[in-house]
Short mmCIF file of N, CA and C in Angstrom, two decimals:
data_model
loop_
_atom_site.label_atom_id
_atom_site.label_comp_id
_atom_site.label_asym_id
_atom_site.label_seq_id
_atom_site.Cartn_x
_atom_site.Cartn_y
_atom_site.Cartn_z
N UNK A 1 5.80 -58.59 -26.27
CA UNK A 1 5.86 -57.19 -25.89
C UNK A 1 6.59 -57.05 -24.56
N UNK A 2 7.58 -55.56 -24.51
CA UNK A 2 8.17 -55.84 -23.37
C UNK A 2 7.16 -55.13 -22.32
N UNK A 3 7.24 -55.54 -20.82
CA UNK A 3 6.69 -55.07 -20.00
C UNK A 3 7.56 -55.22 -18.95
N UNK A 4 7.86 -53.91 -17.95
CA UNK A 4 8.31 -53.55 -16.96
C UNK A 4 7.38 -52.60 -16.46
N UNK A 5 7.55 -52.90 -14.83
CA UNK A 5 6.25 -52.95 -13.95
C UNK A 5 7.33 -52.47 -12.59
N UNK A 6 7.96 -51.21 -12.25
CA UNK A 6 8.19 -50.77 -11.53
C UNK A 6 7.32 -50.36 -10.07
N UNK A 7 7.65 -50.85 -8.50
CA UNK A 7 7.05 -50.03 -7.43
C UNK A 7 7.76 -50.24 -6.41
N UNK A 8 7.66 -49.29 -5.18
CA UNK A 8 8.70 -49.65 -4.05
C UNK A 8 9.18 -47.78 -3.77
N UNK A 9 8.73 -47.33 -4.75
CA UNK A 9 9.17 -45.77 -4.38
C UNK A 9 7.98 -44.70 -3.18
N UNK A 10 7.93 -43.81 -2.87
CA UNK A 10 7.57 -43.15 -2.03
C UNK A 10 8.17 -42.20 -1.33
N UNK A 11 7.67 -41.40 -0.05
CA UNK A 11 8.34 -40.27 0.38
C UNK A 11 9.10 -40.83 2.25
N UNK A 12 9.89 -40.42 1.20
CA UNK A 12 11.21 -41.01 2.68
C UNK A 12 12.20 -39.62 3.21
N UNK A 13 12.65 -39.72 4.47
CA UNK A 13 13.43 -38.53 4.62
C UNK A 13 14.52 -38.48 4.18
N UNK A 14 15.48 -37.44 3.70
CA UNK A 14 16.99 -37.30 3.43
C UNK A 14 17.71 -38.51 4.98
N UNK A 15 18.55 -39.44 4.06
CA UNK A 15 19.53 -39.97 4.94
C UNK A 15 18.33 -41.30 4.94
N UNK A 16 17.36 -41.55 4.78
CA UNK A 16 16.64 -42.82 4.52
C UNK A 16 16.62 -43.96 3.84
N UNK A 17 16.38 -44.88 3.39
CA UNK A 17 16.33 -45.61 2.00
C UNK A 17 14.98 -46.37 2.04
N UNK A 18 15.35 -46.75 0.53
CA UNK A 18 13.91 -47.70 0.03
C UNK A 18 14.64 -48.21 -1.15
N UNK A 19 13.55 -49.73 -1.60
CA UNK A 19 14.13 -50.55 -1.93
C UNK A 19 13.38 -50.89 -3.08
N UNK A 20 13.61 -50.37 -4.37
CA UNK A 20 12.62 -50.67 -6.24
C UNK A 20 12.90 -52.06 -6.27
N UNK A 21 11.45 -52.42 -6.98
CA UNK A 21 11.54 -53.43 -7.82
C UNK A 21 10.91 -53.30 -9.15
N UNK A 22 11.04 -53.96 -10.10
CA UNK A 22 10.74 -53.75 -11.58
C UNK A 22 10.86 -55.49 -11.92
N UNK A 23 9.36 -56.07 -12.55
CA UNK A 23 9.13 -57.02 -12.32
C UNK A 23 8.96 -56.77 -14.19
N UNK A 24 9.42 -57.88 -14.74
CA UNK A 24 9.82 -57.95 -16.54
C UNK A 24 8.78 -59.02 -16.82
N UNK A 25 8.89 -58.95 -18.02
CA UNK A 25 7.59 -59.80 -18.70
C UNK A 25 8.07 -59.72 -20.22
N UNK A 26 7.45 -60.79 -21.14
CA UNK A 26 7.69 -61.04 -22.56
C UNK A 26 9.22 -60.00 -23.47
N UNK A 27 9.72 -60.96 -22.29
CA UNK A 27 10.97 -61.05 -22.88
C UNK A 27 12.15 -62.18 -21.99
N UNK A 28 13.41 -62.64 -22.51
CA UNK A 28 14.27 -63.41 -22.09
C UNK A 28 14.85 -62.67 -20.84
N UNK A 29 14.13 -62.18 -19.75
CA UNK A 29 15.24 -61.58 -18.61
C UNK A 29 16.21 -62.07 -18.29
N UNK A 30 16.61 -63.06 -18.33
CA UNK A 30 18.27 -63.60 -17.97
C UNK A 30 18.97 -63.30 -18.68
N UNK A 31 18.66 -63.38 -20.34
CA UNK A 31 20.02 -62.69 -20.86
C UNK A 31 19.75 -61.43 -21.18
N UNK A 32 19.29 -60.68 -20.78
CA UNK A 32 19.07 -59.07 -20.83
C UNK A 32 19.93 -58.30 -19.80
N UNK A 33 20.46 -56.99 -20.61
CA UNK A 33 21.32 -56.19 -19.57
C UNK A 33 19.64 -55.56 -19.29
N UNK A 34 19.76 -54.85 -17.76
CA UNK A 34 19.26 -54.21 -17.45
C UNK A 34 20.09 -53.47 -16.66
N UNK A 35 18.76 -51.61 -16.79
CA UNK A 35 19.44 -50.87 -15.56
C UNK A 35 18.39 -50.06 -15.41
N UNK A 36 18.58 -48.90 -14.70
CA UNK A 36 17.59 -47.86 -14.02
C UNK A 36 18.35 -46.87 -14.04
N UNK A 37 17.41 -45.66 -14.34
CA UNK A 37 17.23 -44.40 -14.89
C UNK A 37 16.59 -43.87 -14.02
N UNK A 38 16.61 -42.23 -14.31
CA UNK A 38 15.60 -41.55 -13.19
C UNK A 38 15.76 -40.10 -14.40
N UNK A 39 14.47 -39.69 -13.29
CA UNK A 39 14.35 -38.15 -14.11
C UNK A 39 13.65 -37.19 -13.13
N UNK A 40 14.68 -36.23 -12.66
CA UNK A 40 14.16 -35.49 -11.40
C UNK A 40 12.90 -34.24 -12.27
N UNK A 41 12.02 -33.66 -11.44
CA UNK A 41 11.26 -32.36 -11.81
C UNK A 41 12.16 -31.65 -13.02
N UNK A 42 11.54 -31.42 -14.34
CA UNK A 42 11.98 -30.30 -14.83
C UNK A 42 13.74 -30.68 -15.56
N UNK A 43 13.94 -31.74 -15.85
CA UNK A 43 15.19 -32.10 -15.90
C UNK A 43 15.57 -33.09 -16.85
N UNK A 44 16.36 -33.62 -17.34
CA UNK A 44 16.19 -34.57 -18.32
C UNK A 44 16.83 -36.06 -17.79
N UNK A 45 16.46 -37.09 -18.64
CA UNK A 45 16.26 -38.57 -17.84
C UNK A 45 18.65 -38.29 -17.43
N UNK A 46 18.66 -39.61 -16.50
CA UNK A 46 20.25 -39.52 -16.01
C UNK A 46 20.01 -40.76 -15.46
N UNK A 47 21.13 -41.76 -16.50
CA UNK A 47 21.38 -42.92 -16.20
C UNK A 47 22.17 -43.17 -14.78
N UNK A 48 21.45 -44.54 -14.05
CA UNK A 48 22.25 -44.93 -12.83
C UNK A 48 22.81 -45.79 -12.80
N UNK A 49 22.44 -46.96 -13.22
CA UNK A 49 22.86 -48.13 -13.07
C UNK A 49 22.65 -49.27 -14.18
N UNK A 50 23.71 -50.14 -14.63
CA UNK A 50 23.30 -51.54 -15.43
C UNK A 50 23.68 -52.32 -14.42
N UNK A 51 23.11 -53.35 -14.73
CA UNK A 51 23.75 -55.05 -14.47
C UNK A 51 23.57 -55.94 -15.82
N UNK A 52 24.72 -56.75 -15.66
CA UNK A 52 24.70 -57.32 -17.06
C UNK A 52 23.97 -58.77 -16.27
N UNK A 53 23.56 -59.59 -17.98
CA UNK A 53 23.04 -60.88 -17.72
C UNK A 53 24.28 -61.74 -17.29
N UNK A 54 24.14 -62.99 -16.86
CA UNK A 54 24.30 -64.20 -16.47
C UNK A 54 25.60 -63.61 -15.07
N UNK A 55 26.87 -62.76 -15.39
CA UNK A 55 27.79 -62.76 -14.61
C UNK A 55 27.63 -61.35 -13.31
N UNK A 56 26.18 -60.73 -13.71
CA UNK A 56 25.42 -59.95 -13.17
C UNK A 56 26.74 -58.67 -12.61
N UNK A 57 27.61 -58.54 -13.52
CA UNK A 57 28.72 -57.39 -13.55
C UNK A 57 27.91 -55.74 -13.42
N UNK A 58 28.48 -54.93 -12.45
CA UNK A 58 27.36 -53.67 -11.99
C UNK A 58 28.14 -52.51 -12.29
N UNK A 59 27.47 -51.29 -13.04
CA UNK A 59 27.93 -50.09 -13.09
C UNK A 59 27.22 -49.32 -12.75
N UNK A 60 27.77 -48.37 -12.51
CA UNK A 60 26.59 -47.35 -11.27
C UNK A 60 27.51 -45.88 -12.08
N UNK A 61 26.51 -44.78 -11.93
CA UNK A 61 27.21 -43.31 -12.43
C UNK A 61 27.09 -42.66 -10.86
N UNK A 62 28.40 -41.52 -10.98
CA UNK A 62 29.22 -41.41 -9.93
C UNK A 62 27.94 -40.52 -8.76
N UNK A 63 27.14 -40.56 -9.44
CA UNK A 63 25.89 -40.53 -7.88
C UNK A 63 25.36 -41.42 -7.23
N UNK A 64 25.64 -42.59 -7.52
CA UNK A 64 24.75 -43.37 -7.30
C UNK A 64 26.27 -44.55 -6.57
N UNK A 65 27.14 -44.16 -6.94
CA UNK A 65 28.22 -45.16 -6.26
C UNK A 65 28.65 -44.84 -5.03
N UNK A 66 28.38 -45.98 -4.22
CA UNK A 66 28.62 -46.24 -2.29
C UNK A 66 27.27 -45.97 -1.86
N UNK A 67 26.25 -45.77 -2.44
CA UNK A 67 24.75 -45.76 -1.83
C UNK A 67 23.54 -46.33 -2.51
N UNK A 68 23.91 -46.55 -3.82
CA UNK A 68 22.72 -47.67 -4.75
C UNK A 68 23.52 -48.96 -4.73
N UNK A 69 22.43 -49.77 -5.21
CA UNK A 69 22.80 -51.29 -5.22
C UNK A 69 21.90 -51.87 -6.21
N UNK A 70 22.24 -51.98 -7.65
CA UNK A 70 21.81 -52.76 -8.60
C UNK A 70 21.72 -54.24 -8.40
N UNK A 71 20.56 -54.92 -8.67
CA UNK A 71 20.55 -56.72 -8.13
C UNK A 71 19.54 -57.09 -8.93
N UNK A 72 19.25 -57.90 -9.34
CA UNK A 72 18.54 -59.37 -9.88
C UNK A 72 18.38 -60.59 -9.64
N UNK A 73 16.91 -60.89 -9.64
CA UNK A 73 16.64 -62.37 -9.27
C UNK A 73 16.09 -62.53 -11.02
N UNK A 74 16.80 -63.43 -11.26
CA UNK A 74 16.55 -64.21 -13.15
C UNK A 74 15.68 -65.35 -12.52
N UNK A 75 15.02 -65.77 -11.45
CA UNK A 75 13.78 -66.94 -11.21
C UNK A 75 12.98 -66.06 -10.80
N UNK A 76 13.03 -64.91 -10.99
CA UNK A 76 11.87 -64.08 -10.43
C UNK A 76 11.27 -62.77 -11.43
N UNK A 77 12.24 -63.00 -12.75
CA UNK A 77 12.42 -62.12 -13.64
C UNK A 77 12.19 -60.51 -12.90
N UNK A 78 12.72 -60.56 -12.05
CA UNK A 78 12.75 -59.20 -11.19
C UNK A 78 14.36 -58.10 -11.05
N UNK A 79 14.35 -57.40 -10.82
CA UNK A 79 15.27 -55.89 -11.27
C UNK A 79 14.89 -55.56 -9.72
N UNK A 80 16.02 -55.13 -8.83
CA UNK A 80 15.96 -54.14 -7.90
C UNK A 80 17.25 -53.49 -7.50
N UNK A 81 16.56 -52.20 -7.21
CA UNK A 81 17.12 -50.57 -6.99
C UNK A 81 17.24 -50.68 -5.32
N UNK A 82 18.45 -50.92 -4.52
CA UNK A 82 18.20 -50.51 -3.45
C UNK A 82 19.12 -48.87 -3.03
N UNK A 83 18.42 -48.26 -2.35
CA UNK A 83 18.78 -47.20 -2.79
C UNK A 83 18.37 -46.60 -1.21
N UNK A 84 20.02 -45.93 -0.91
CA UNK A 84 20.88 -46.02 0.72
C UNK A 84 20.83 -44.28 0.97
N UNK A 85 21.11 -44.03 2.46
CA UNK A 85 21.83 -42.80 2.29
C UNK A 85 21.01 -41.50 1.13
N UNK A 86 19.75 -41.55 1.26
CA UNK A 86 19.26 -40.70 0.17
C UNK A 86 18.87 -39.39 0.50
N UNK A 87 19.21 -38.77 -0.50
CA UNK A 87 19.60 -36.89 -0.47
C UNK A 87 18.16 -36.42 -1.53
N UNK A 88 18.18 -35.28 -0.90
CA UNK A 88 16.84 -34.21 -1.43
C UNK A 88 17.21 -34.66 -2.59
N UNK A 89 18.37 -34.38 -3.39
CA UNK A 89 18.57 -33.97 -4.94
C UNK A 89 18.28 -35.56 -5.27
N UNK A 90 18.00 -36.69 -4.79
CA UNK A 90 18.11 -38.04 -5.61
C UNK A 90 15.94 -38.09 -5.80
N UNK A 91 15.76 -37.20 -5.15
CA UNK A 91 14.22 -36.67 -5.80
C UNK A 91 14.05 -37.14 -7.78
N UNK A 92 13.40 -37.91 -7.59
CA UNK A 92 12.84 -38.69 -9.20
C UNK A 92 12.22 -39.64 -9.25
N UNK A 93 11.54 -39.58 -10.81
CA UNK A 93 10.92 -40.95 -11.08
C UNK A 93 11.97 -41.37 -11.28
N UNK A 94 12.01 -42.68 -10.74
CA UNK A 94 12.56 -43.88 -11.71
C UNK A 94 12.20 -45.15 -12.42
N UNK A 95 12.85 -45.19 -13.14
CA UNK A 95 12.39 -45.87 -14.23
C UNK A 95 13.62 -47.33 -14.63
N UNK A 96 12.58 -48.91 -14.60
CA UNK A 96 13.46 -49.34 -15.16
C UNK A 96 13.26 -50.03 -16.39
N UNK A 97 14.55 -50.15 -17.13
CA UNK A 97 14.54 -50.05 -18.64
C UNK A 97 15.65 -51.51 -18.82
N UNK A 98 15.07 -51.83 -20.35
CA UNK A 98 15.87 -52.64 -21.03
C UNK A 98 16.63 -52.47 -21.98
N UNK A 99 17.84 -51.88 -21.62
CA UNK A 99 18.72 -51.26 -22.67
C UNK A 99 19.00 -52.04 -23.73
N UNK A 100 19.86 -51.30 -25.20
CA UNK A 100 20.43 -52.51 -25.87
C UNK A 100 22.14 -51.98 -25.99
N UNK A 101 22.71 -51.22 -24.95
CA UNK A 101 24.00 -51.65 -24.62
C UNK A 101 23.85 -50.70 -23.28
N UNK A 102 25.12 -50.22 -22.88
CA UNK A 102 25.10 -49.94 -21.44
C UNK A 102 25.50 -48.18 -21.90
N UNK A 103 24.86 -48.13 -20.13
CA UNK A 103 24.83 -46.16 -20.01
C UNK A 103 24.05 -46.03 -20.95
N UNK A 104 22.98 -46.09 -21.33
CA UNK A 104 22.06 -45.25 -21.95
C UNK A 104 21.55 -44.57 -21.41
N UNK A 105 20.89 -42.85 -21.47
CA UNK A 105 20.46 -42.39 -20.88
C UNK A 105 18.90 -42.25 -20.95
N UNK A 106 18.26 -42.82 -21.68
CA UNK A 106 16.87 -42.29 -21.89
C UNK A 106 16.63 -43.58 -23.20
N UNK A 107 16.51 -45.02 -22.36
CA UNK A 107 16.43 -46.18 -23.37
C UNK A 107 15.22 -46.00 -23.39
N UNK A 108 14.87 -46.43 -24.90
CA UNK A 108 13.14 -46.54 -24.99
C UNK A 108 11.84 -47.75 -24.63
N UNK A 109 13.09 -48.84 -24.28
CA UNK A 109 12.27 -49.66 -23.35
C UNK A 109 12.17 -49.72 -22.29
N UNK A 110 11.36 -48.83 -21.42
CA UNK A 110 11.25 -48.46 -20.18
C UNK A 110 9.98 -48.67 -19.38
N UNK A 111 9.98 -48.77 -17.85
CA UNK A 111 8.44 -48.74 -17.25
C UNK A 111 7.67 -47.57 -17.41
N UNK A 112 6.94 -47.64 -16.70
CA UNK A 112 6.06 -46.51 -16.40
C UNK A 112 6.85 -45.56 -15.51
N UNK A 113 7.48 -46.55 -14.33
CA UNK A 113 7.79 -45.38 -13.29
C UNK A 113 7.78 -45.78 -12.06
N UNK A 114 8.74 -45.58 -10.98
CA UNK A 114 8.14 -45.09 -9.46
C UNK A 114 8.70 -43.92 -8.98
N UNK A 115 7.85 -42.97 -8.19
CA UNK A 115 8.09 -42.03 -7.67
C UNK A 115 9.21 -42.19 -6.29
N UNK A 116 10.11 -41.50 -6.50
CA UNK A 116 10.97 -41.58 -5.39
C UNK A 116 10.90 -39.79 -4.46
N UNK A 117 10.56 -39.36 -3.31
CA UNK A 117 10.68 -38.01 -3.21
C UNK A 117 11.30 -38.14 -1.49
N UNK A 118 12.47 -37.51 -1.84
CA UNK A 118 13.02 -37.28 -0.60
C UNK A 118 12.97 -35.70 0.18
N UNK A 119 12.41 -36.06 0.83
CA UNK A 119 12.12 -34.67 1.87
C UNK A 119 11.86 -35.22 3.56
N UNK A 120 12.10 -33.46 3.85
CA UNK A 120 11.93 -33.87 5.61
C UNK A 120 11.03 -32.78 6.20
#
């Protein structure tokens, strides 16, 4: 069974950062693409980021490029979101997921969640 176990989110000011992790379980994390998703109040899920397995190649959607940072430790079967420079509107859960190709917006193997809320 897959399990992803997202935390690291909380309330930070605009222009702050914080740093997700999403820790995987019963499944092969090294050769798995992974990425992270979010879903602000009232809104529907909006893909951010993959990294692919072994050559850990990164795509980011055009909010999230020059201020997120998709990364993986495969000896730690761990996923992290570092996430720079953050604006009211990047307000969301996020969520990380095990896609089965890239840019998905709303994959169904996903965590629970961490709350990200930017305010001042």
């Amino acid at each position: 069974e897959v399990q992803l176990v997202e935390s690291g989110g909380g309330l930070v000011q605009p222009g702050g950062s914080l740093r997700l992790s999403c820790t995987a379980s019963g499944f092969t994390f090294r050769n798995s693409i992974m990425s992270w998703v979010r879903q602000a109040p009232g809104k529907g899920f909006e893909w951010i980021s993959d990294i692919t397995p072994r050559s850990g190649a990164t795509f980011y959607a055009d909010s999230a490029k020059g201020r997120f940072t998709i990364s993986r430790d495969d000896a730690k079967n761990t996923l992290y979101l570092q996430l720079n420079s953050l604006k009211i509107e990047d307000t969301a859960m996020y969520y990380c997921a095990k896609p089965q190709s890239f840019r998905i917006i709303n994959p169904p193997q996903r965590g629970q969640g961490t709350q990200v809320t930017v305010s001042s």
